[in-house]
PDB file of C-alpha atoms in Angstrom:
ATOM      1  CA  MET A   1      28.734 144.531 102.901  1.00 36.00           C
ATOM      2  CA  LYS A   2      27.209 145.804 106.445  1.00 36.00           C
ATOM      3  CA  ILE A   3      26.244 149.186 107.460  1.00 38.00           C
ATOM      4  CA  THR A   4      27.827 149.907 110.950  1.00 35.00           C
ATOM      5  CA  ARG A   5      26.114 151.970 113.756  1.00 29.00           C
ATOM      6  CA  LEU A   6      26.132 155.947 113.060  1.00 36.00           C
ATOM      7  CA  LEU A   7      28.718 157.764 114.987  1.00 36.00           C
ATOM      8  CA  LEU A   8      28.706 161.226 116.204  1.00 29.00           C
ATOM      9  CA  LEU A   9      31.863 162.999 115.675  1.00 32.00           C
ATOM     10  CA  ALA A  10      33.142 165.919 117.401  1.00 31.00           C
ATOM     11  CA  ALA A  11      31.576 168.253 114.829  1.00 33.00           C
ATOM     12  CA  ILE A  12      28.444 166.363 115.303  1.00 28.00           C
ATOM     13  CA  THR A  13      28.574 165.339 111.593  1.00 38.00           C
ATOM     14  CA  VAL A  14      27.590 161.395 111.130  1.00 45.00           C
ATOM     15  CA  ALA A  15      30.316 159.158 110.332  1.00 56.00           C
ATOM     16  CA  VAL A  16      29.108 155.955 108.174  1.00 59.00           C
ATOM     17  CA  SER A  17      31.160 152.998 107.490  1.00 54.00           C
ATOM     18  CA  CYS A  18      30.703 151.222 104.076  1.00 54.00           C
ATOM     19  CA  GLN A  19      29.524 148.018 106.510  1.00 43.00           C
ATOM     20  CA  LYS A  20      25.797 147.839 107.542  1.00 35.00           C
ATOM     21  CA  GLU A  21      24.168 147.291 110.435  1.00 28.00           C
ATOM     22  CA  GLU A  22      24.597 143.127 112.104  1.00 27.00           C
ATOM     23  CA  ALA A  23      20.485 144.032 112.716  1.00 24.00           C
ATOM     24  CA  VAL A  24      19.958 144.252 108.900  1.00 28.00           C
ATOM     25  CA  VAL A  25      19.141 140.633 107.268  1.00 29.00           C
ATOM     26  CA  PRO A  26      22.144 140.406 104.587  1.00 33.00           C
ATOM     27  CA  SER A  27      20.577 140.081 100.869  1.00 37.00           C
ATOM     28  CA  GLU A  28      20.697 137.165  99.221  1.00 37.00           C
ATOM     29  CA  SER A  29      23.664 138.398  97.280  1.00 41.00           C
ATOM     30  CA  SER A  30      25.781 138.225 100.606  1.00 48.00           C
ATOM     31  CA  SER A  31      24.306 135.169 102.307  1.00 46.00           C
ATOM     32  CA  ILE A  32      27.206 132.037 102.444  1.00 54.00           C
ATOM     33  CA  GLN A  33      26.838 128.760 104.416  1.00 53.00           C
ATOM     34  CA  ASP A  34      30.269 128.522 105.379  1.00 60.00           C
ATOM     35  CA  SER A  35      30.972 132.051 106.846  1.00 72.00           C
ATOM     36  CA  LYS A  36      33.408 131.279 109.238  1.00 82.00           C
ATOM     37  CA  VAL A  37      37.013 132.885 108.579  1.00 85.00           C
ATOM     38  CA  SER A  38      39.814 130.789 109.641  1.00 86.00           C
ATOM     39  CA  LYS A  39      42.423 132.130 111.663  1.00 86.00           C
ATOM     40  CA  GLU A  40      44.899 130.907 108.742  1.00 86.00           C
ATOM     41  CA  THR A  41      43.346 133.655 106.627  1.00 86.00           C
ATOM     42  CA  ILE A  42      42.968 136.123 109.225  1.00 85.00           C
ATOM     43  CA  ALA A  43      47.064 135.774 109.693  1.00 84.00           C
ATOM     44  CA  LYS A  44      47.300 136.089 106.142  1.00 82.00           C
ATOM     45  CA  ILE A  45      45.249 139.521 105.897  1.00 78.00           C
ATOM     46  CA  GLU A  46      47.533 140.695 109.040  1.00 78.00           C
ATOM     47  CA  SER A  47      51.131 139.620 107.092  1.00 76.00           C
ATOM     48  CA  LEU A  48      49.719 142.000 104.389  1.00 74.00           C
ATOM     49  CA  ASN A  49      49.255 145.092 106.690  1.00 71.00           C
ATOM     50  CA  LEU A  50      45.405 144.845 106.547  1.00 75.00           C
ATOM     51  CA  ASN A  51      43.149 145.218 109.547  1.00 73.00           C
ATOM     52  CA  ALA A  52      41.489 141.976 109.894  1.00 77.00           C
ATOM     53  CA  GLU A  53      39.235 143.262 112.611  1.00 77.00           C
ATOM     54  CA  GLY A  54      35.684 141.975 111.563  1.00 77.00           C
ATOM     55  CA  VAL A  55      37.063 140.554 108.338  1.00 84.00           C
ATOM     56  CA  GLU A  56      33.696 138.575 106.710  1.00 84.00           C
ATOM     57  CA  LYS A  57      33.311 136.030 104.138  1.00 85.00           C
ATOM     58  CA  VAL A  58      31.000 137.190 101.676  1.00 83.00           C
ATOM     59  CA  GLU A  59      29.356 135.889  98.434  1.00 81.00           C
ATOM     60  CA  MET A  60      28.894 138.689  95.712  1.00 78.00           C
ATOM     61  CA  GLN A  61      25.939 138.108  93.318  1.00 78.00           C
ATOM     62  CA  LEU A  62      26.825 139.894  89.973  1.00 80.00           C
ATOM     63  CA  PRO A  63      24.655 141.487  87.659  1.00 81.00           C
ATOM     64  CA  ASP A  64      25.003 138.499  84.862  1.00 75.00           C
ATOM     65  CA  GLY A  65      23.749 136.514  88.057  1.00 74.00           C
ATOM     66  CA  SER A  66      27.194 134.419  88.631  1.00 80.00           C
ATOM     67  CA  LYS A  67      28.528 134.687  92.231  1.00 80.00           C
ATOM     68  CA  LYS A  68      32.233 134.980  93.639  1.00 81.00           C
ATOM     69  CA  VAL A  69      32.989 134.374  97.099  1.00 84.00           C
ATOM     70  CA  SER A  70      35.158 137.158  98.656  1.00 82.00           C
ATOM     71  CA  TYR A  71      36.865 138.199 102.182  1.00 85.00           C
ATOM     72  CA  LEU A  72      35.212 141.645 103.229  1.00 80.00           C
ATOM     73  CA  ILE A  73      38.146 143.649 104.636  1.00 79.00           C
ATOM     74  CA  GLU A  74      38.198 147.135 106.348  1.00 76.00           C
ATOM     75  CA  GLY A  75      34.441 147.103 105.339  1.00 74.00           C
ATOM     76  CA  ASP A  76      34.552 147.394 101.764  1.00 75.00           C
ATOM     77  CA  ILE A  77      37.489 145.748 100.874  1.00 80.00           C
ATOM     78  CA  ALA A  78      37.020 142.703  98.495  1.00 80.00           C
ATOM     79  CA  ILE A  79      39.634 140.354  98.064  1.00 81.00           C
ATOM     80  CA  ASP A  80      39.241 136.635  96.736  1.00 81.00           C
ATOM     81  CA  ALA A  81      40.964 133.067  98.372  1.00 81.00           C
ATOM     82  CA  GLU A  82      43.139 133.482  95.208  1.00 80.00           C
ATOM     83  CA  GLN A  83      44.205 136.952  95.006  1.00 77.00           C
ATOM     84  CA  LEU A  84      44.707 136.646  99.261  1.00 79.00           C
ATOM     85  CA  ASP A  85      47.169 133.592  98.377  1.00 77.00           C
ATOM     86  CA  ASN A  86      49.080 135.589  95.544  1.00 75.00           C
ATOM     87  CA  MET A  87      49.596 138.824  97.763  1.00 71.00           C
ATOM     88  CA  LYS A  88      52.751 138.890  99.424  1.00 63.00           C
ATOM     89  CA  ALA A  89      53.905 140.557 102.476  1.00 55.00           C
ATOM     90  CA  GLY A  90      55.478 143.769 100.461  1.00 54.00           C
ATOM     91  CA  ASP A  91      52.501 144.069  97.944  1.00 52.00           C
ATOM     92  CA  ILE A  92      50.878 146.625 100.811  1.00 53.00           C
ATOM     93  CA  THR A  93      52.436 150.008 100.995  1.00 53.00           C
ATOM     94  CA  ASP A  94      52.217 152.631 103.422  1.00 47.00           C
ATOM     95  CA  LYS A  95      50.491 156.604 103.120  1.00 50.00           C
ATOM     96  CA  GLN A  96      48.748 158.141 101.223  1.00 59.00           C
ATOM     97  CA  TYR A  97      48.099 154.386 101.126  1.00 61.00           C
ATOM     98  CA  ARG A  98      48.055 152.433  97.822  1.00 68.00           C
ATOM     99  CA  THR A  99      48.970 148.696  97.070  1.00 70.00           C
ATOM    100  CA  TYR A 100      52.083 147.794  95.015  1.00 70.00           C
ATOM    101  CA  SER A 101      49.514 146.414  92.427  1.00 79.00           C
ATOM    102  CA  LEU A 102      48.793 149.268  90.230  1.00 88.00           C
ATOM    103  CA  VAL A 103      46.849 149.645  87.123  1.00 93.00           C
ATOM    104  CA  TYR A 104      48.960 149.634  83.870  1.00 94.00           C
ATOM    105  CA  SER A 105      48.955 153.223  82.822  1.00 95.00           C
ATOM    106  CA  PRO A 106      48.734 155.231  80.512  1.00 97.00           C
ATOM    107  CA  ARG A 107      45.195 153.802  79.452  1.00 97.00           C
ATOM    108  CA  VAL A 108      41.739 154.263  78.748  1.00 98.00           C
ATOM    109  CA  ILE A 109      39.518 152.973  81.766  1.00 98.00           C
ATOM    110  CA  GLN A 110      35.813 151.758  80.955  1.00 98.00           C
ATOM    111  CA  ILE A 111      33.280 152.305  83.251  1.00 98.00           C
ATOM    112  CA  VAL A 112      29.687 150.679  82.904  1.00 97.00           C
ATOM    113  CA  GLY A 113      26.865 152.384  85.195  1.00 97.00           C
ATOM    114  CA  TRP A 114      24.634 149.154  85.290  1.00 95.00           C
ATOM    115  CA  THR A 115      21.053 150.036  84.150  1.00 93.00           C
ATOM    116  CA  GLY A 116      19.949 146.729  82.612  1.00 77.00           C
ATOM    117  CA  MET A 117      18.041 144.101  83.656  1.00 70.00           C
ATOM    118  CA  GLY A 118      19.637 141.584  85.885  1.00 60.00           C
ATOM    119  CA  PHE A 119      20.698 140.612  89.404  1.00 58.00           C
ATOM    120  CA  GLY A 120      21.937 143.698  89.959  1.00 58.00           C
ATOM    121  CA  GLN A 121      19.510 146.550  90.109  1.00 81.00           C
ATOM    122  CA  ASN A 122      20.074 149.569  87.931  1.00 92.00           C
ATOM    123  CA  LEU A 123      21.577 152.164  89.276  1.00 95.00           C
ATOM    124  CA  THR A 124      19.131 155.302  90.202  1.00 94.00           C
ATOM    125  CA  GLU A 125      19.212 158.616  88.664  1.00 95.00           C
ATOM    126  CA  LYS A 126      20.684 159.951  91.391  1.00 97.00           C
ATOM    127  CA  GLN A 127      23.678 157.724  91.443  1.00 97.00           C
ATOM    128  CA  GLN A 128      24.261 157.701  88.031  1.00 97.00           C
ATOM    129  CA  GLU A 129      24.733 161.592  88.074  1.00 98.00           C
ATOM    130  CA  ALA A 130      26.764 160.732  91.021  1.00 98.00           C
ATOM    131  CA  LEU A 131      29.115 158.172  89.150  1.00 98.00           C
ATOM    132  CA  GLU A 132      29.327 160.685  86.442  1.00 98.00           C
ATOM    133  CA  ASN A 133      30.739 163.633  89.017  1.00 98.00           C
ATOM    134  CA  ALA A 134      33.329 160.404  90.178  1.00 98.00           C
ATOM    135  CA  VAL A 135      34.243 159.941  86.863  1.00 98.00           C
ATOM    136  CA  GLU A 136      35.020 164.030  86.349  1.00 98.00           C
ATOM    137  CA  ASN A 137      36.519 163.651  89.477  1.00 98.00           C
ATOM    138  CA  TYR A 138      39.316 161.200  88.128  1.00 98.00           C
ATOM    139  CA  ASN A 139      39.527 162.900  84.633  1.00 98.00           C
ATOM    140  CA  SER A 140      39.847 167.062  86.109  1.00 98.00           C
ATOM    141  CA  LEU A 141      43.435 165.040  87.763  1.00 98.00           C
ATOM    142  CA  ASP A 142      46.714 165.248  85.463  1.00 97.00           C
ATOM    143  CA  LEU A 143      46.979 161.453  85.595  1.00 98.00           C
ATOM    144  CA  GLY A 144      48.188 158.686  82.839  1.00 97.00           C
ATOM    145  CA  LEU A 145      44.406 157.144  83.218  1.00 98.00           C
ATOM    146  CA  THR A 146      41.685 158.361  81.338  1.00 98.00           C
ATOM    147  CA  PHE A 147      37.962 157.341  82.359  1.00 98.00           C
ATOM    148  CA  GLU A 148      35.245 156.715  79.682  1.00 98.00           C
ATOM    149  CA  LEU A 149      31.887 156.042  81.239  1.00 98.00           C
ATOM    150  CA  SER A 150      28.284 154.509  79.733  1.00 97.00           C
ATOM    151  CA  PHE A 151      25.336 153.308  81.154  1.00 96.00           C
ATOM    152  CA  SER A 152      24.007 150.164  80.094  1.00 94.00           C
ATOM    153  CA  ASN A 153      23.579 146.701  80.499  1.00 91.00           C
ATOM    154  CA  ASP A 154      26.584 145.282  78.484  1.00 90.00           C
ATOM    155  CA  GLN A 155      29.572 144.362  80.871  1.00 89.00           C
ATOM    156  CA  SER A 156      31.305 142.744  77.562  1.00 90.00           C
ATOM    157  CA  LEU A 157      34.044 145.596  77.233  1.00 93.00           C
ATOM    158  CA  ALA A 158      34.019 147.141  80.811  1.00 97.00           C
ATOM    159  CA  ASP A 159      37.147 147.301  82.710  1.00 98.00           C
ATOM    160  CA  ILE A 160      34.837 148.278  85.658  1.00 98.00           C
ATOM    161  CA  VAL A 161      31.085 147.135  86.161  1.00 96.00           C
ATOM    162  CA  ILE A 162      29.369 149.690  88.799  1.00 97.00           C
ATOM    163  CA  PHE A 163      25.738 148.269  90.111  1.00 94.00           C
ATOM    164  CA  GLN A 164      23.501 148.861  92.726  1.00 93.00           C
ATOM    165  CA  VAL A 165      22.606 145.976  95.813  1.00 89.00           C
ATOM    166  CA  PRO A 166      18.848 146.641  96.377  1.00 86.00           C
ATOM    167  CA  ASP A 167      19.372 145.358 100.526  1.00 83.00           C
ATOM    168  CA  GLY A 168      19.162 148.816 102.318  1.00 84.00           C
ATOM    169  CA  SER A 169      22.274 149.262 103.313  1.00 88.00           C
ATOM    170  CA  VAL A 170      24.621 152.410 103.121  1.00 93.00           C
ATOM    171  CA  GLY A 171      28.054 152.526 101.290  1.00 94.00           C
ATOM    172  CA  GLY A 172      29.355 150.232  98.979  1.00 95.00           C
ATOM    173  CA  SER A 173      32.323 147.818  98.293  1.00 93.00           C
ATOM    174  CA  ALA A 174      35.415 147.044  95.892  1.00 93.00           C
ATOM    175  CA  GLY A 175      38.443 145.440  95.533  1.00 90.00           C
ATOM    176  CA  PHE A 176      42.311 146.224  94.544  1.00 90.00           C
ATOM    177  CA  PRO A 177      43.474 145.487  90.887  1.00 90.00           C
ATOM    178  CA  ALA A 178      45.404 142.528  89.629  1.00 87.00           C
ATOM    179  CA  GLY A 179      47.324 141.778  87.056  1.00 88.00           C
ATOM    180  CA  GLY A 180      47.417 145.467  85.997  1.00 92.00           C
ATOM    181  CA  ASN A 181      43.876 145.972  85.610  1.00 95.00           C
ATOM    182  CA  PRO A 182      41.759 147.634  87.987  1.00 96.00           C
ATOM    183  CA  TYR A 183      39.167 145.373  90.036  1.00 94.00           C
ATOM    184  CA  PRO A 184      36.016 144.605  87.762  1.00 94.00           C
ATOM    185  CA  PHE A 185      32.810 144.987  90.559  1.00 94.00           C
ATOM    186  CA  VAL A 186      31.812 147.956  92.311  1.00 96.00           C
ATOM    187  CA  GLN A 187      29.001 147.529  94.556  1.00 93.00           C
ATOM    188  CA  ILE A 188      26.704 150.620  95.590  1.00 96.00           C
ATOM    189  CA  TYR A 189      24.147 149.729  98.210  1.00 93.00           C
ATOM    190  CA  SER A 190      20.416 151.210  98.143  1.00 93.00           C
ATOM    191  CA  GLY A 191      20.702 153.170 101.533  1.00 95.00           C
ATOM    192  CA  MET A 192      22.281 155.087  99.385  1.00 96.00           C
ATOM    193  CA  GLU A 193      19.531 157.206  98.075  1.00 95.00           C
ATOM    194  CA  ASN A 194      18.849 158.488 101.344  1.00 96.00           C
ATOM    195  CA  TYR A 195      22.033 160.390 101.127  1.00 97.00           C
ATOM    196  CA  SER A 196      22.873 163.377  99.185  1.00 98.00           C
ATOM    197  CA  LEU A 197      24.221 163.737  95.647  1.00 98.00           C
ATOM    198  CA  GLU A 198      27.324 165.318  97.010  1.00 98.00           C
ATOM    199  CA  VAL A 199      27.682 162.028  99.724  1.00 98.00           C
ATOM    200  CA  ASN A 200      27.050 159.356  96.880  1.00 98.00           C
ATOM    201  CA  THR A 201      29.715 161.180  94.727  1.00 98.00           C
ATOM    202  CA  HIS A 202      32.125 160.747  97.426  1.00 98.00           C
ATOM    203  CA  VAL A 203      31.368 156.758  98.128  1.00 98.00           C
ATOM    204  CA  MET A 204      31.574 156.549  94.352  1.00 98.00           C
ATOM    205  CA  THR A 205      34.971 158.148  93.730  1.00 98.00           C
ATOM    206  CA  HIS A 206      36.079 156.261  96.955  1.00 97.00           C
ATOM    207  CA  GLU A 207      35.110 152.820  95.721  1.00 97.00           C
ATOM    208  CA  ILE A 208      36.650 153.842  92.116  1.00 98.00           C
ATOM    209  CA  GLY A 209      40.021 154.298  94.587  1.00 95.00           C
ATOM    210  CA  HIS A 210      39.970 150.781  95.918  1.00 93.00           C
ATOM    211  CA  THR A 211      39.962 149.544  92.061  1.00 95.00           C
ATOM    212  CA  LEU A 212      42.499 151.484  91.203  1.00 94.00           C
ATOM    213  CA  GLY A 213      44.828 150.615  94.169  1.00 89.00           C
ATOM    214  CA  LEU A 214      43.993 153.199  97.183  1.00 88.00           C
ATOM    215  CA  ARG A 215      43.800 151.775 100.146  1.00 84.00           C
ATOM    216  CA  HIS A 216      42.037 153.532 103.688  1.00 85.00           C
ATOM    217  CA  THR A 217      43.960 156.661 104.931  1.00 83.00           C
ATOM    218  CA  ASP A 218      43.140 155.144 108.169  1.00 80.00           C
ATOM    219  CA  TRP A 219      43.333 151.816 108.122  1.00 72.00           C
ATOM    220  CA  PHE A 220      45.471 151.184 111.191  1.00 70.00           C
ATOM    221  CA  THR A 221      43.172 153.168 113.621  1.00 74.00           C
ATOM    222  CA  ARG A 222      39.763 153.454 111.369  1.00 74.00           C
ATOM    223  CA  GLU A 223      39.932 156.839 113.261  1.00 81.00           C
ATOM    224  CA  SER A 224      37.590 158.566 110.932  1.00 83.00           C
ATOM    225  CA  CYS A 225      34.728 155.959 112.259  1.00 83.00           C
ATOM    226  CA  GLY A 226      35.352 157.200 116.094  1.00 79.00           C
ATOM    227  CA  ARG A 227      38.009 155.147 116.854  1.00 63.00           C
ATOM    228  CA  PRO A 228      40.846 156.639 119.129  1.00 55.00           C
ATOM    229  CA  SER A 229      43.934 158.385 117.322  1.00 48.00           C
ATOM    230  CA  PHE A 230      46.333 156.359 119.372  1.00 45.00           C
ATOM    231  CA  GLY A 231      45.719 153.123 118.021  1.00 42.00           C
ATOM    232  CA  GLU A 232      48.219 150.699 115.918  1.00 43.00           C
ATOM    233  CA  LEU A 233      50.404 152.936 113.403  1.00 43.00           C
ATOM    234  CA  ALA A 234      51.501 151.734 110.118  1.00 41.00           C
ATOM    235  CA  ASN A 235      54.358 148.945 110.127  1.00 39.00           C
ATOM    236  CA  PRO A 236      56.660 150.383 108.064  1.00 34.00           C
ATOM    237  CA  THR A 237      58.067 146.752 107.042  1.00 29.00           C
ATOM    238  CA  GLY A 238      57.779 146.211 103.536  1.00 29.00           C
ATOM    239  CA  SER A 239      56.301 149.694 103.211  1.00 40.00           C
ATOM    240  CA  VAL A 240      57.086 152.891 101.255  1.00 50.00           C
ATOM    241  CA  HIS A 241      55.707 156.021 101.784  1.00 61.00           C
ATOM    242  CA  ILE A 242      53.773 158.371  98.755  1.00 72.00           C
ATOM    243  CA  PRO A 243      56.283 161.237  98.576  1.00 77.00           C
ATOM    244  CA  GLY A 244      54.036 164.411  98.994  1.00 81.00           C
ATOM    245  CA  THR A 245      51.336 162.969 101.460  1.00 82.00           C
ATOM    246  CA  PRO A 246      51.404 162.996 105.561  1.00 78.00           C
ATOM    247  CA  PHE A 247      52.251 160.375 107.771  1.00 70.00           C
ATOM    248  CA  ARG A 248      49.208 160.470 110.104  1.00 72.00           C
ATOM    249  CA  LEU A 249      45.537 161.243 109.504  1.00 76.00           C
ATOM    250  CA  ASP A 250      44.431 162.891 106.964  1.00 86.00           C
ATOM    251  CA  PRO A 251      41.055 164.203 107.727  1.00 89.00           C
ATOM    252  CA  ASN A 252      40.083 165.345 104.162  1.00 93.00           C
ATOM    253  CA  SER A 253      40.906 162.210 102.551  1.00 94.00           C
ATOM    254  CA  ILE A 254      38.415 160.768 100.222  1.00 96.00           C
ATOM    255  CA  MET A 255      39.838 157.186 101.493  1.00 92.00           C
ATOM    256  CA  LEU A 256      38.765 157.275 104.814  1.00 91.00           C
ATOM    257  CA  SER A 257      37.258 154.084 106.381  1.00 88.00           C
ATOM    258  CA  CYS A 258      34.080 156.133 107.122  1.00 90.00           C
ATOM    259  CA  PHE A 259      32.253 159.172 105.690  1.00 93.00           C
ATOM    260  CA  SER A 260      30.216 161.710 107.052  1.00 91.00           C
ATOM    261  CA  ALA A 261      26.646 163.145 105.908  1.00 93.00           C
ATOM    262  CA  SER A 262      28.400 166.239 104.790  1.00 93.00           C
ATOM    263  CA  GLU A 263      30.829 165.237 102.224  1.00 96.00           C
ATOM    264  CA  ASP A 264      31.164 167.345  99.527  1.00 96.00           C
ATOM    265  CA  GLY A 265      32.508 164.402  96.936  1.00 97.00           C
ATOM    266  CA  LYS A 266      35.584 166.283  96.100  1.00 97.00           C
ATOM    267  CA  PHE A 267      39.272 164.797  96.758  1.00 97.00           C
ATOM    268  CA  GLY A 268      41.154 166.267  99.510  1.00 95.00           C
ATOM    269  CA  GLU A 269      44.789 167.965  98.916  1.00 94.00           C
ATOM    270  CA  PHE A 270      46.536 164.992  99.454  1.00 93.00           C
ATOM    271  CA  ASP A 271      44.633 162.470  97.054  1.00 94.00           C
ATOM    272  CA  VAL A 272      45.409 164.106  94.380  1.00 96.00           C
ATOM    273  CA  VAL A 273      49.242 164.483  95.512  1.00 93.00           C
ATOM    274  CA  ALA A 274      49.006 160.710  95.759  1.00 91.00           C
ATOM    275  CA  LEU A 275      46.800 160.003  92.433  1.00 94.00           C
ATOM    276  CA  GLU A 276      49.121 162.070  90.687  1.00 94.00           C
ATOM    277  CA  TYR A 277      52.218 160.537  91.923  1.00 91.00           C
ATOM    278  CA  ILE A 278      51.681 157.189  91.410  1.00 90.00           C
ATOM    279  CA  TYR A 279      49.633 157.696  87.694  1.00 94.00           C
TER     280      TYR A 279
END
């Protein structure tokens, strides 16, 4: 994943995407020889109401040393070719954004914060504390999902493994649920060590949200990244609104495409409404 440029917003805060700058040399884990994204793939992505601008083909290196080729969409959403083929035009839904593919509920979700030897570097002390805070964000809600967190290098029983990628980038990446299970991996980039505990908590909470099926609140305009608010609007075809959430940009959503250096690490009001409605 890449770090985008830092953007000065009207409030003079810095907005950071989950992408890294083109000038940054990608880590070995993200390099791939055939990086071209075909027009056919772009068309599939657009048919799912996903923002196809800037799609990248990347190779993720997982903590056990295995590699997984995926398409990086909207900066921090990883979808592999098989999942992309299996998703249908109706699989992506409207505001507050989620996918039709959700996690089976009620259930306990086991999260492992990676702290063992391996290709995925250990989470730092700050990142571990941020992950604890993020898990508490979810457990404080009235959901059919309960989250249990441990720190180890044993991913055998984990539903989600969260690990660091040591390439100096900012943000993280994750994917959407499949088969009733959350996406199994969340990458957190080592450049997050330069940000506060609250901002790290924000990113952890955001990426876990993707694994549960939450989409970017502003995917259609990426307004939080400095895009104009009058851009493409969500196509209602095959989409369904989550009751009780707004039809326009929610500036307080933790699921905005870009984040600022002043984030507090907490859910916005309508994030809570959305999560408690779908789970």
